[in-house]
Amino acid sequence: MSLGIEEICASGMPRGDRFLAFFEGHCRIVTGPLSGELATAAPFQVDFARHALADDVDIAILCLGRGNGKTALGSAMALAALMGIIDSQTKREVVIAARTLQQGEIAYQYVAGTIAGFPPAIQKRFTIRRAPRLKISYVDSGGAEHVLMVVASDARSALGMSPSFVLMDERGHWPVEKGDALESALLTGMAKRSGRCVMLSTSASDDLHSFSQWIDNPPVGCYVKEFRAAMSMPVDSEEAILAANPGALHKIGIPLKDQLRNGARALERGGSHLTQHRWLILNQRVADESRRVLVTVDEHMACETEDLPARQGPLIVGIDSAESASMAAAAYFWPESGRLEVMGWFPGEPDLLSRGQGDKVGDRYLQMAKRGELHQIGKKTIPVSAWLGAVVAHVHGQVIACLVSDKYKASQIEEGAALAGLNVPIVWRRFGFFSGHEDISRYRGMVLDQKIRYAPSLLFRSAAADSVIEVDTNLNQRLSKAKSLSRIDVASAAILAVAEGDRRSAIPEQKPVRYAWA
């Protein structure tokens, strides 16, 4: 026998248990084949609710694959907050925040649909409005009015609010600047009421997004529950599906057999279909298809190997010199064997941990350094001559056919090479549409045909997967650092080296002249 709503409020149970009693005793499923039946909380939902509503938690985050009932669960929490089940404050103000009003309306419809399943006596306490804004009012037994409203990712719509409960739906998909401003406005307003916030979303497309940072570096008072398939898992495997979709075993969302079929289909079609499957279903942080990426994660990983070919034949070195205090990079390509190596350098100050925190990647640069992929040189800037010396020292004893570089820093590189005593030909390229289109096309072709091989590299994988290309009206391509979300210098160097190697390999070998005029 379920407790009545008034009995739940007065029960003295912990907030999480009060919510679960309300959820399973009074909330009916709004959509799907089980519509109209009382909800039953899956084990992962029970665990999240109890931790998210604990006394020492004021921000809770649930991140899992699409279609696992997270919006339905969050909407029920918002309704419970409105009705005083998890919060007994007077004049409660509940806010549902989303990227757009259309997205927020989904959670709003869940709330309205749940109210429609209540007994008539309880329904009479609610006033549901759609204009001028999506708003629901609730009058408690003492006659006090409490409100729930929907706002989009525009901070101006949240100014002046002091919510007691905030539901942020699909936080990982909010635009960066507007989303962060709205989040800040809501959290600071919430602090005035000692309120709590629940963030729900599939993964953001990269580690730099604010939602990713909440997960990777949770502050005090923040609870995180994340379900994400490892990149090493086959995309069409049951292991990968269940790692990101805990609801699949509890009749929540897409059935497991359909998930497996969808995974096999995405693997077969490849491209953006596979990227979307990884992002939305397996909950992996991969770039979304709205940005044109150089290569997809799967295309890049197909060329990774632990069994590298030999350093064989002439060597081509692609270099991307540092801009002031940023990263410098080098890529070493042996066209004869297809082996590719990459290295990165930062100035000595600040240290890698501080730089990583400034770039919002945590300790990633430290991890790269421990793996031998990233080094520091110089003090606050990278001295070109010392850096070029370090570039060549990495392949001491190898025959360097040429260096390949973008021409915009030609004078500095020539001066640095002279100071370092390097007697190596330099091939100049222009990294805009002029040379960029050909170099990118050649690099992509070598990756797709798997004619290059490189060791698994955190530095290279981060750069390659987030390298964004711009396309002009004539379909010419160029690499765009301005639109990329992380350091892509290593990818720039790799494009230069591999494209030059491909050009040289395409030139037929000159045979000895059999006849000559006297």
Short mmCIF file of C-alpha atoms in Angstrom, two decimals:
data_model
loop_
_atom_site.label_atom_id
_atom_site.label_comp_id
_atom_site.label_asym_id
_atom_site.label_seq_id
_atom_site.Cartn_x
_atom_site.Cartn_y
_atom_site.Cartn_z
CA MET A 1 0.00 0.00 0.00
CA SER A 2 1.64 3.22 -1.13
CA LEU A 3 1.71 6.25 1.12
CA GLY A 4 -0.32 9.32 0.23
CA ILE A 5 1.53 12.45 -0.84
CA GLU A 6 0.83 14.23 2.48
CA GLU A 7 2.01 11.13 4.35
CA ILE A 8 5.23 11.01 2.31
CA CYS A 9 5.96 14.66 3.09
CA ALA A 10 5.46 14.07 6.83
CA SER A 11 7.13 10.65 6.97
CA GLY A 12 10.56 11.84 8.17
CA MET A 13 12.30 9.56 5.64
CA PRO A 14 15.49 10.77 3.92
CA ARG A 15 14.83 12.93 0.85
CA GLY A 16 15.87 10.19 -1.56
CA ASP A 17 13.48 7.67 -0.01
CA ARG A 18 10.65 10.24 0.03
CA PHE A 19 11.18 10.87 -3.65
CA LEU A 20 11.27 7.16 -4.50
CA ALA A 21 8.04 6.59 -2.55
CA PHE A 22 6.44 9.40 -4.57
CA PHE A 23 7.94 8.22 -7.88
CA GLU A 24 6.86 4.58 -7.56
CA GLY A 25 3.59 5.24 -5.74
CA HIS A 26 2.17 8.21 -7.65
CA CYS A 27 4.02 8.81 -10.95
CA ARG A 28 2.70 7.04 -14.03
CA ILE A 29 4.66 6.40 -17.20
CA VAL A 30 3.74 9.14 -19.66
CA THR A 31 4.94 7.76 -23.01
CA GLY A 32 5.85 4.45 -24.62
CA PRO A 33 4.31 0.96 -24.59
CA LEU A 34 3.95 1.00 -20.77
CA SER A 35 2.17 4.36 -20.76
CA GLY A 36 -0.31 4.68 -17.89
CA GLU A 37 1.38 2.17 -15.61
CA LEU A 38 2.97 3.20 -12.31
CA ALA A 39 6.68 3.88 -12.66
CA THR A 40 9.21 1.47 -11.20
CA ALA A 41 12.68 2.83 -10.45
CA ALA A 42 15.55 0.79 -11.92
CA PRO A 43 18.51 0.07 -9.62
CA PHE A 44 20.65 2.83 -11.17
CA GLN A 45 17.81 5.33 -10.70
CA VAL A 46 17.37 4.32 -7.05
CA ASP A 47 21.08 4.74 -6.43
CA PHE A 48 21.19 8.12 -8.17
CA ALA A 49 18.12 9.49 -6.37
CA ARG A 50 19.44 8.57 -2.92
CA HIS A 51 22.86 10.09 -3.55
CA ALA A 52 21.61 13.13 -5.48
CA LEU A 53 19.18 14.11 -2.71
CA ALA A 54 21.57 13.47 0.19
CA ASP A 55 22.05 16.28 2.71
CA ASP A 56 25.69 16.91 1.73
CA VAL A 57 24.97 17.17 -2.02
CA ASP A 58 23.66 20.27 -3.75
CA ILE A 59 24.65 19.49 -7.36
CA ALA A 60 24.03 16.03 -8.85
CA ILE A 61 24.98 14.87 -12.34
CA LEU A 62 23.63 11.89 -14.28
CA CYS A 63 25.30 11.14 -17.61
CA LEU A 64 24.27 8.13 -19.69
CA GLY A 65 23.22 7.13 -23.20
CA ARG A 66 20.16 8.42 -24.97
CA GLY A 67 16.77 6.87 -24.13
CA ASN A 68 17.44 5.70 -20.56
CA GLY A 69 14.66 7.70 -18.90
CA LYS A 70 16.84 10.46 -17.49
CA THR A 71 14.44 13.27 -18.48
CA ALA A 72 11.47 11.38 -17.03
CA LEU A 73 13.38 10.84 -13.77
CA GLY A 74 14.54 14.47 -13.62
CA SER A 75 11.03 15.74 -14.38
CA ALA A 76 9.65 13.65 -11.51
CA MET A 77 12.31 15.20 -9.25
CA ALA A 78 11.29 18.69 -10.37
CA LEU A 79 7.62 17.88 -9.65
CA ALA A 80 8.52 16.43 -6.25
CA ALA A 81 10.44 19.62 -5.46
CA LEU A 82 7.44 21.72 -6.52
CA MET A 83 5.09 19.73 -4.26
CA GLY A 84 7.35 19.94 -1.21
CA ILE A 85 8.24 16.24 -1.15
CA ILE A 86 12.00 16.83 -1.23
CA ASP A 87 11.98 20.47 -0.10
CA SER A 88 9.65 22.11 2.40
CA GLN A 89 10.68 25.73 1.76
CA THR A 90 7.97 28.33 1.37
CA LYS A 91 7.34 29.94 -2.03
CA ARG A 92 9.27 27.24 -3.84
CA GLU A 93 10.58 28.12 -7.29
CA VAL A 94 11.51 25.24 -9.58
CA VAL A 95 13.32 25.90 -12.88
CA ILE A 96 13.70 23.53 -15.82
CA ALA A 97 16.56 24.82 -18.00
CA ALA A 98 17.30 23.51 -21.48
CA ARG A 99 19.15 24.48 -24.64
CA THR A 100 15.92 25.64 -26.30
CA LEU A 101 12.34 26.10 -25.18
CA GLN A 102 11.39 23.15 -27.41
CA GLN A 103 13.85 20.94 -25.51
CA GLY A 104 12.59 22.28 -22.18
CA GLU A 105 9.03 21.55 -23.26
CA ILE A 106 9.83 17.83 -23.30
CA ALA A 107 10.50 17.85 -19.55
CA TYR A 108 7.52 20.18 -19.07
CA GLN A 109 5.27 17.66 -20.87
CA TYR A 110 6.52 14.89 -18.58
CA VAL A 111 5.55 16.99 -15.55
CA ALA A 112 2.14 17.87 -17.00
CA GLY A 113 1.54 14.26 -18.02
CA THR A 114 2.38 13.02 -14.53
CA ILE A 115 -0.02 15.55 -12.99
CA ALA A 116 -2.76 14.25 -15.32
CA GLY A 117 -2.41 10.85 -13.66
CA PHE A 118 -3.05 12.18 -10.15
CA PRO A 119 -6.47 11.90 -8.45
CA PRO A 120 -8.82 14.83 -9.30
CA ALA A 121 -8.50 16.30 -5.80
CA ILE A 122 -4.74 16.73 -6.27
CA GLN A 123 -5.01 17.86 -9.88
CA LYS A 124 -7.16 20.81 -8.76
CA ARG A 125 -4.16 22.24 -6.93
CA PHE A 126 -2.27 22.77 -10.19
CA THR A 127 -2.61 25.47 -12.82
CA ILE A 128 -0.87 24.62 -16.07
CA ARG A 129 -0.04 27.52 -18.40
CA ARG A 130 1.59 27.59 -21.83
CA ALA A 131 1.55 31.35 -22.48
CA PRO A 132 3.24 33.72 -22.16
CA ARG A 133 5.68 31.09 -20.87
CA LEU A 134 5.66 27.44 -19.91
CA LYS A 135 4.67 27.59 -16.25
CA ILE A 136 2.95 25.38 -13.67
CA SER A 137 1.60 26.67 -10.35
CA TYR A 138 0.87 24.49 -7.32
CA VAL A 139 -1.11 25.53 -4.23
CA ASP A 140 -0.34 23.45 -1.14
CA SER A 141 -2.76 22.53 1.66
CA GLY A 142 -1.87 25.75 3.49
CA GLY A 143 -2.80 27.92 0.50
CA ALA A 144 0.77 28.90 -0.44
CA GLU A 145 1.57 29.02 -4.16
CA HIS A 146 4.71 27.50 -5.66
CA VAL A 147 5.81 27.72 -9.30
CA LEU A 148 7.69 25.69 -11.93
CA MET A 149 8.89 27.38 -15.11
CA VAL A 150 10.97 26.58 -18.20
CA VAL A 151 13.87 28.74 -19.41
CA ALA A 152 16.16 28.39 -22.43
CA SER A 153 19.94 28.80 -22.51
CA ASP A 154 19.90 32.59 -22.27
CA ALA A 155 21.17 33.98 -18.96
CA ARG A 156 18.99 37.09 -19.25
CA SER A 157 15.90 34.93 -18.77
CA ALA A 158 17.28 33.73 -15.42
CA LEU A 159 18.31 37.07 -13.93
CA GLY A 160 16.47 37.80 -10.70
CA MET A 161 15.46 34.18 -10.12
CA SER A 162 16.13 32.44 -6.82
CA PRO A 163 15.19 28.82 -7.54
CA SER A 164 14.95 26.23 -4.80
CA PHE A 165 15.43 23.44 -7.35
CA VAL A 166 17.01 23.49 -10.82
CA LEU A 167 16.81 20.77 -13.46
CA MET A 168 19.33 21.26 -16.29
CA ASP A 169 18.30 18.99 -19.14
CA GLU A 170 20.88 17.87 -21.75
CA ARG A 171 23.50 20.13 -20.17
CA GLY A 172 26.24 18.62 -22.34
CA HIS A 173 24.60 20.04 -25.46
CA TRP A 174 24.19 23.66 -24.36
CA PRO A 175 26.18 26.23 -26.37
CA VAL A 176 29.39 27.01 -24.51
CA GLU A 177 29.15 30.74 -23.82
CA LYS A 178 25.37 31.11 -23.39
CA GLY A 179 25.15 27.81 -21.56
CA ASP A 180 27.85 28.70 -19.06
CA ALA A 181 26.25 32.11 -18.45
CA LEU A 182 22.84 30.53 -17.77
CA GLU A 183 24.39 27.91 -15.51
CA SER A 184 26.18 30.61 -13.51
CA ALA A 185 23.01 32.71 -13.22
CA LEU A 186 20.96 29.75 -12.00
CA LEU A 187 23.54 28.39 -9.56
CA THR A 188 24.18 31.77 -7.97
CA GLY A 189 20.45 32.36 -7.67
CA MET A 190 19.99 28.88 -6.23
CA ALA A 191 22.61 29.58 -3.58
CA LYS A 192 20.34 32.25 -2.11
CA ARG A 193 17.80 29.54 -1.29
CA SER A 194 20.26 26.77 -0.31
CA GLY A 195 18.68 24.91 -3.20
CA ARG A 196 19.87 21.96 -5.23
CA CYS A 197 20.56 21.29 -8.89
CA VAL A 198 20.31 18.15 -11.02
CA MET A 199 22.12 18.04 -14.38
CA LEU A 200 21.11 15.37 -16.89
CA SER A 201 22.73 14.72 -20.26
CA THR A 202 24.47 12.45 -22.66
CA SER A 203 28.17 13.27 -22.94
CA ALA A 204 29.42 16.53 -24.36
CA SER A 205 31.43 16.13 -27.55
CA ASP A 206 34.78 16.93 -25.91
CA ASP A 207 36.60 17.16 -22.59
CA LEU A 208 36.68 20.96 -22.61
CA HIS A 209 32.91 21.45 -22.33
CA SER A 210 31.74 22.61 -18.90
CA PHE A 211 29.59 19.51 -18.46
CA SER A 212 32.66 17.30 -19.00
CA GLN A 213 34.53 19.35 -16.42
CA TRP A 214 31.77 18.80 -13.84
CA ILE A 215 32.20 15.06 -14.38
CA ASP A 216 36.00 14.94 -14.53
CA ASN A 217 36.66 17.41 -11.71
CA PRO A 218 33.63 17.41 -9.38
CA PRO A 219 33.89 20.03 -6.63
CA VAL A 220 32.80 19.62 -3.02
CA GLY A 221 29.07 18.94 -2.71
CA CYS A 222 28.82 17.46 -6.22
CA TYR A 223 27.71 13.88 -6.91
CA VAL A 224 28.42 12.30 -10.31
CA LYS A 225 27.04 9.11 -11.82
CA GLU A 226 28.30 8.42 -15.34
CA PHE A 227 27.72 5.49 -17.68
CA ARG A 228 30.06 5.55 -20.67
CA ALA A 229 31.43 2.83 -22.93
CA ALA A 230 35.21 2.66 -23.21
CA MET A 231 36.63 3.61 -26.61
CA SER A 232 38.27 0.17 -26.81
CA MET A 233 34.91 -1.65 -26.73
CA PRO A 234 33.44 -2.83 -30.07
CA VAL A 235 30.61 -0.45 -30.93
CA ASP A 236 28.17 -3.27 -31.72
CA SER A 237 28.90 -5.36 -28.61
CA GLU A 238 26.54 -6.02 -25.71
CA GLU A 239 29.30 -4.96 -23.33
CA ALA A 240 29.50 -1.46 -24.88
CA ILE A 241 25.72 -1.02 -25.03
CA LEU A 242 25.17 -1.98 -21.39
CA ALA A 243 28.10 0.14 -20.19
CA ALA A 244 26.30 3.30 -21.37
CA ASN A 245 22.67 2.16 -21.22
CA PRO A 246 21.85 0.66 -17.80
CA GLY A 247 18.13 0.95 -18.55
CA ALA A 248 18.34 -1.62 -21.36
CA LEU A 249 18.00 -4.49 -18.85
CA HIS A 250 15.00 -2.90 -17.12
CA LYS A 251 12.63 -2.23 -20.04
CA ILE A 252 13.68 1.44 -20.19
CA GLY A 253 14.26 2.96 -23.61
CA ILE A 254 15.42 0.97 -26.63
CA PRO A 255 15.48 -2.83 -26.08
CA LEU A 256 18.92 -4.42 -26.00
CA LYS A 257 18.37 -6.48 -29.17
CA ASP A 258 17.47 -3.31 -31.09
CA GLN A 259 20.49 -1.49 -29.66
CA LEU A 260 22.76 -4.27 -30.90
CA ARG A 261 21.18 -4.14 -34.37
CA ASN A 262 21.55 -0.35 -34.46
CA GLY A 263 25.22 -0.67 -33.45
CA ALA A 264 25.90 -3.15 -36.25
CA ARG A 265 24.15 -0.84 -38.73
CA ALA A 266 26.18 2.19 -37.58
CA LEU A 267 29.40 0.20 -37.88
CA GLU A 268 28.49 -0.85 -41.40
CA ARG A 269 27.53 2.65 -42.55
CA GLY A 270 30.46 4.38 -40.80
CA GLY A 271 31.13 8.12 -41.03
CA SER A 272 28.74 10.43 -39.22
CA HIS A 273 26.36 7.53 -38.47
CA LEU A 274 29.05 5.78 -36.47
CA THR A 275 30.07 9.04 -34.78
CA GLN A 276 26.48 9.73 -33.71
CA HIS A 277 26.13 6.18 -32.39
CA ARG A 278 29.28 6.55 -30.32
CA TRP A 279 28.21 9.96 -29.03
CA LEU A 280 24.51 9.51 -28.27
CA ILE A 281 24.19 5.77 -27.65
CA LEU A 282 27.58 4.73 -26.27
CA ASN A 283 27.87 8.12 -24.53
CA GLN A 284 31.44 8.67 -25.71
CA ARG A 285 33.00 12.10 -26.09
CA VAL A 286 33.43 12.40 -29.83
CA ALA A 287 33.01 15.46 -32.03
CA ASP A 288 29.48 15.99 -33.30
CA GLU A 289 28.74 16.03 -37.01
CA SER A 290 27.88 19.73 -37.03
CA ARG A 291 31.63 20.38 -37.25
CA ARG A 292 33.60 18.99 -40.18
CA VAL A 293 36.38 17.01 -38.56
CA LEU A 294 39.61 15.99 -40.25
CA VAL A 295 39.07 12.30 -39.48
CA THR A 296 36.62 10.55 -37.20
CA VAL A 297 37.72 8.74 -34.06
CA ASP A 298 37.22 5.37 -35.71
CA GLU A 299 39.19 6.33 -38.81
CA HIS A 300 42.06 7.54 -36.64
CA MET A 301 42.07 4.50 -34.37
CA ALA A 302 42.11 2.14 -37.35
CA CYS A 303 45.71 3.24 -38.00
CA GLU A 304 46.85 2.76 -34.39
CA THR A 305 48.99 -0.28 -33.70
CA GLU A 306 51.33 -1.61 -31.04
CA ASP A 307 53.35 -3.38 -33.75
CA LEU A 308 54.92 -0.42 -35.53
CA PRO A 309 56.74 -0.84 -38.85
CA ALA A 310 60.46 -0.10 -38.90
CA ARG A 311 62.06 3.30 -39.29
CA GLN A 312 62.91 2.49 -42.87
CA GLY A 313 63.96 4.70 -45.76
CA PRO A 314 64.20 8.50 -45.99
CA LEU A 315 62.46 10.50 -43.27
CA ILE A 316 60.17 13.48 -43.71
CA VAL A 317 59.64 15.75 -40.72
CA GLY A 318 56.58 18.00 -40.53
CA ILE A 319 56.90 20.86 -38.05
CA ASP A 320 54.42 23.30 -36.55
CA SER A 321 56.27 26.03 -34.67
CA ALA A 322 54.80 27.58 -31.54
CA GLU A 323 52.84 30.82 -31.63
CA SER A 324 54.31 32.82 -28.72
CA ALA A 325 53.82 30.57 -25.66
CA SER A 326 51.66 27.88 -27.28
CA MET A 327 52.53 24.31 -28.32
CA ALA A 328 55.09 23.37 -30.95
CA ALA A 329 54.90 19.99 -32.67
CA ALA A 330 56.76 17.65 -34.99
CA ALA A 331 55.63 14.63 -36.98
CA TYR A 332 58.09 12.06 -38.33
CA PHE A 333 56.98 10.06 -41.37
CA TRP A 334 58.79 7.26 -43.19
CA PRO A 335 56.90 6.85 -46.51
CA GLU A 336 58.67 3.60 -47.33
CA SER A 337 57.30 1.77 -44.27
CA GLY A 338 54.35 4.03 -43.40
CA ARG A 339 55.55 4.65 -39.84
CA LEU A 340 54.45 7.93 -38.22
CA GLU A 341 55.61 9.37 -34.90
CA VAL A 342 54.48 12.61 -33.25
CA MET A 343 55.90 14.81 -30.50
CA GLY A 344 54.80 18.00 -28.78
CA TRP A 345 56.57 20.73 -26.80
CA PHE A 346 55.43 23.43 -24.39
CA PRO A 347 57.50 26.20 -22.76
CA GLY A 348 58.76 25.45 -19.25
CA GLU A 349 56.46 27.98 -17.59
CA PRO A 350 53.80 27.47 -16.41
CA ASP A 351 54.14 23.83 -15.38
CA LEU A 352 52.06 21.24 -17.23
CA LEU A 353 49.49 20.82 -14.45
CA SER A 354 48.80 24.57 -14.28
CA ARG A 355 48.65 24.79 -18.06
CA GLY A 356 46.24 21.86 -18.19
CA GLN A 357 43.97 23.47 -15.62
CA GLY A 358 44.06 26.72 -17.61
CA ASP A 359 43.12 24.83 -20.79
CA LYS A 360 40.41 22.92 -18.86
CA VAL A 361 41.92 19.50 -19.55
CA GLY A 362 42.94 18.67 -15.96
CA ASP A 363 46.10 16.56 -15.74
CA ARG A 364 46.03 15.44 -19.39
CA TYR A 365 49.30 17.22 -20.24
CA LEU A 366 50.99 15.47 -17.32
CA GLN A 367 49.72 12.14 -18.62
CA MET A 368 51.12 12.95 -22.06
CA ALA A 369 54.49 13.83 -20.54
CA LYS A 370 54.59 10.55 -18.58
CA ARG A 371 53.88 8.67 -21.81
CA GLY A 372 56.84 10.46 -23.48
CA GLU A 373 54.61 12.29 -25.96
CA LEU A 374 54.98 15.83 -24.61
CA HIS A 375 58.07 17.75 -23.47
CA GLN A 376 58.96 21.18 -22.17
CA ILE A 377 61.69 23.42 -23.53
CA GLY A 378 62.71 27.01 -22.90
CA LYS A 379 61.19 29.25 -20.26
CA LYS A 380 58.06 31.23 -21.15
CA THR A 381 58.47 30.85 -24.91
CA ILE A 382 59.98 28.13 -27.09
CA PRO A 383 63.39 29.08 -28.59
CA VAL A 384 63.20 28.00 -32.23
CA SER A 385 66.83 26.89 -32.56
CA ALA A 386 66.76 24.75 -29.39
CA TRP A 387 63.42 23.28 -30.40
CA LEU A 388 64.62 22.35 -33.89
CA GLY A 389 67.66 20.75 -32.28
CA ALA A 390 65.34 18.66 -30.07
CA VAL A 391 63.23 17.76 -33.11
CA VAL A 392 66.26 16.35 -34.94
CA ALA A 393 67.71 14.72 -31.81
CA HIS A 394 64.62 12.52 -31.52
CA VAL A 395 65.64 10.75 -34.75
CA HIS A 396 69.41 10.90 -34.37
CA GLY A 397 71.09 8.76 -37.01
CA GLN A 398 68.14 8.83 -39.42
CA VAL A 399 68.45 10.35 -42.91
CA ILE A 400 66.14 13.37 -43.01
CA ALA A 401 64.99 14.02 -46.57
CA CYS A 402 63.42 17.38 -45.69
CA LEU A 403 61.55 19.49 -43.18
CA VAL A 404 58.04 20.61 -44.11
CA SER A 405 56.57 23.75 -42.58
CA ASP A 406 53.92 26.38 -43.07
CA LYS A 407 55.44 29.42 -44.71
CA TYR A 408 54.04 32.04 -42.34
CA LYS A 409 57.08 31.71 -40.05
CA ALA A 410 59.68 31.07 -42.71
CA SER A 411 62.24 33.63 -41.51
CA GLN A 412 62.18 32.43 -37.89
CA ILE A 413 62.54 28.79 -38.88
CA GLU A 414 65.37 29.55 -41.31
CA GLU A 415 67.18 31.54 -38.61
CA GLY A 416 66.58 28.77 -36.05
CA ALA A 417 67.84 26.09 -38.43
CA ALA A 418 71.00 28.10 -39.13
CA LEU A 419 71.66 28.60 -35.40
CA ALA A 420 71.07 24.92 -34.74
CA GLY A 421 73.48 23.98 -37.56
CA LEU A 422 70.86 22.06 -39.53
CA ASN A 423 71.68 21.48 -43.17
CA VAL A 424 68.33 20.06 -44.24
CA PRO A 425 66.12 21.16 -47.17
CA ILE A 426 62.91 22.90 -46.10
CA VAL A 427 59.69 22.53 -48.08
CA TRP A 428 57.34 25.46 -47.58
CA ARG A 429 53.57 25.04 -47.67
CA ARG A 430 50.76 27.55 -47.26
CA PHE A 431 48.27 26.35 -44.67
CA GLY A 432 45.22 28.17 -46.03
CA PHE A 433 43.08 26.98 -48.91
CA PHE A 434 46.06 27.37 -51.29
CA SER A 435 48.03 24.31 -50.09
CA GLY A 436 45.76 23.10 -47.31
CA HIS A 437 43.19 21.43 -49.55
CA GLU A 438 45.73 19.20 -51.24
CA ASP A 439 47.55 18.33 -48.00
CA ILE A 440 44.32 17.50 -46.15
CA SER A 441 43.05 15.38 -49.05
CA ARG A 442 46.29 13.43 -49.22
CA TYR A 443 46.38 12.93 -45.44
CA ARG A 444 42.76 11.76 -45.28
CA GLY A 445 43.38 9.36 -48.17
CA MET A 446 46.38 7.83 -46.38
CA VAL A 447 44.36 7.40 -43.18
CA LEU A 448 41.32 5.91 -44.91
CA ASP A 449 43.51 3.47 -46.86
CA GLN A 450 45.41 2.72 -43.63
CA LYS A 451 48.74 3.37 -45.32
CA ILE A 452 50.17 4.95 -42.19
CA ARG A 453 50.75 3.36 -38.80
CA TYR A 454 51.35 5.01 -35.44
CA ALA A 455 51.44 3.96 -31.81
CA PRO A 456 48.44 4.76 -29.55
CA SER A 457 49.04 8.34 -28.45
CA LEU A 458 46.92 10.45 -26.13
CA LEU A 459 48.48 13.57 -27.66
CA PHE A 460 47.78 12.55 -31.25
CA ARG A 461 44.32 11.12 -30.63
CA SER A 462 43.23 14.34 -28.88
CA ALA A 463 44.55 16.50 -31.71
CA ALA A 464 43.38 14.41 -34.66
CA ALA A 465 39.83 13.83 -33.45
CA ASP A 466 39.29 17.53 -32.76
CA SER A 467 40.89 18.96 -35.89
CA VAL A 468 38.17 20.95 -37.61
CA ILE A 469 38.26 21.86 -41.29
CA GLU A 470 36.65 24.80 -43.03
CA VAL A 471 35.24 24.44 -46.53
CA ASP A 472 34.79 27.38 -48.89
CA THR A 473 32.15 27.75 -51.62
CA ASN A 474 34.41 25.90 -54.08
CA LEU A 475 34.72 22.97 -51.63
CA ASN A 476 38.37 23.76 -50.87
CA GLN A 477 39.44 22.68 -47.38
CA ARG A 478 41.75 24.10 -44.77
CA LEU A 479 42.48 23.29 -41.14
CA SER A 480 40.90 25.75 -38.72
CA LYS A 481 42.60 26.21 -35.37
CA ALA A 482 40.12 28.91 -34.42
CA LYS A 483 37.18 26.49 -34.49
CA SER A 484 38.97 23.58 -32.84
CA LEU A 485 38.38 22.94 -29.16
CA SER A 486 41.86 21.77 -28.17
CA ARG A 487 45.53 21.81 -29.20
CA ILE A 488 45.80 20.48 -32.76
CA ASP A 489 49.42 21.39 -33.55
CA VAL A 490 50.43 17.73 -33.75
CA ALA A 491 47.72 17.07 -36.33
CA SER A 492 48.97 20.06 -38.37
CA ALA A 493 52.50 18.65 -38.38
CA ALA A 494 51.24 15.18 -39.30
CA ILE A 495 49.27 16.53 -42.27
CA LEU A 496 52.38 18.28 -43.60
CA ALA A 497 54.64 15.25 -43.21
CA VAL A 498 52.24 12.62 -44.56
CA ALA A 499 51.13 14.75 -47.53
CA GLU A 500 54.74 15.43 -48.55
CA GLY A 501 55.53 11.74 -48.18
CA ASP A 502 52.58 10.84 -50.37
CA ARG A 503 53.70 13.32 -53.04
CA ARG A 504 57.20 11.94 -53.11
CA SER A 505 56.00 8.34 -53.21
CA ALA A 506 53.84 9.15 -56.23
CA ILE A 507 56.81 10.39 -58.26
CA PRO A 508 58.14 7.46 -60.33
CA GLU A 509 61.72 6.43 -59.73
CA GLN A 510 64.08 7.95 -62.29
CA LYS A 511 65.74 5.24 -64.37
CA PRO A 512 69.29 5.65 -65.76
CA VAL A 513 69.42 7.29 -69.17
CA ARG A 514 70.20 4.65 -71.82
CA TYR A 515 71.09 7.07 -74.64
CA ALA A 516 72.67 10.47 -74.63
CA TRP A 517 73.55 12.94 -77.34
CA ALA A 518 77.21 13.52 -77.77
#
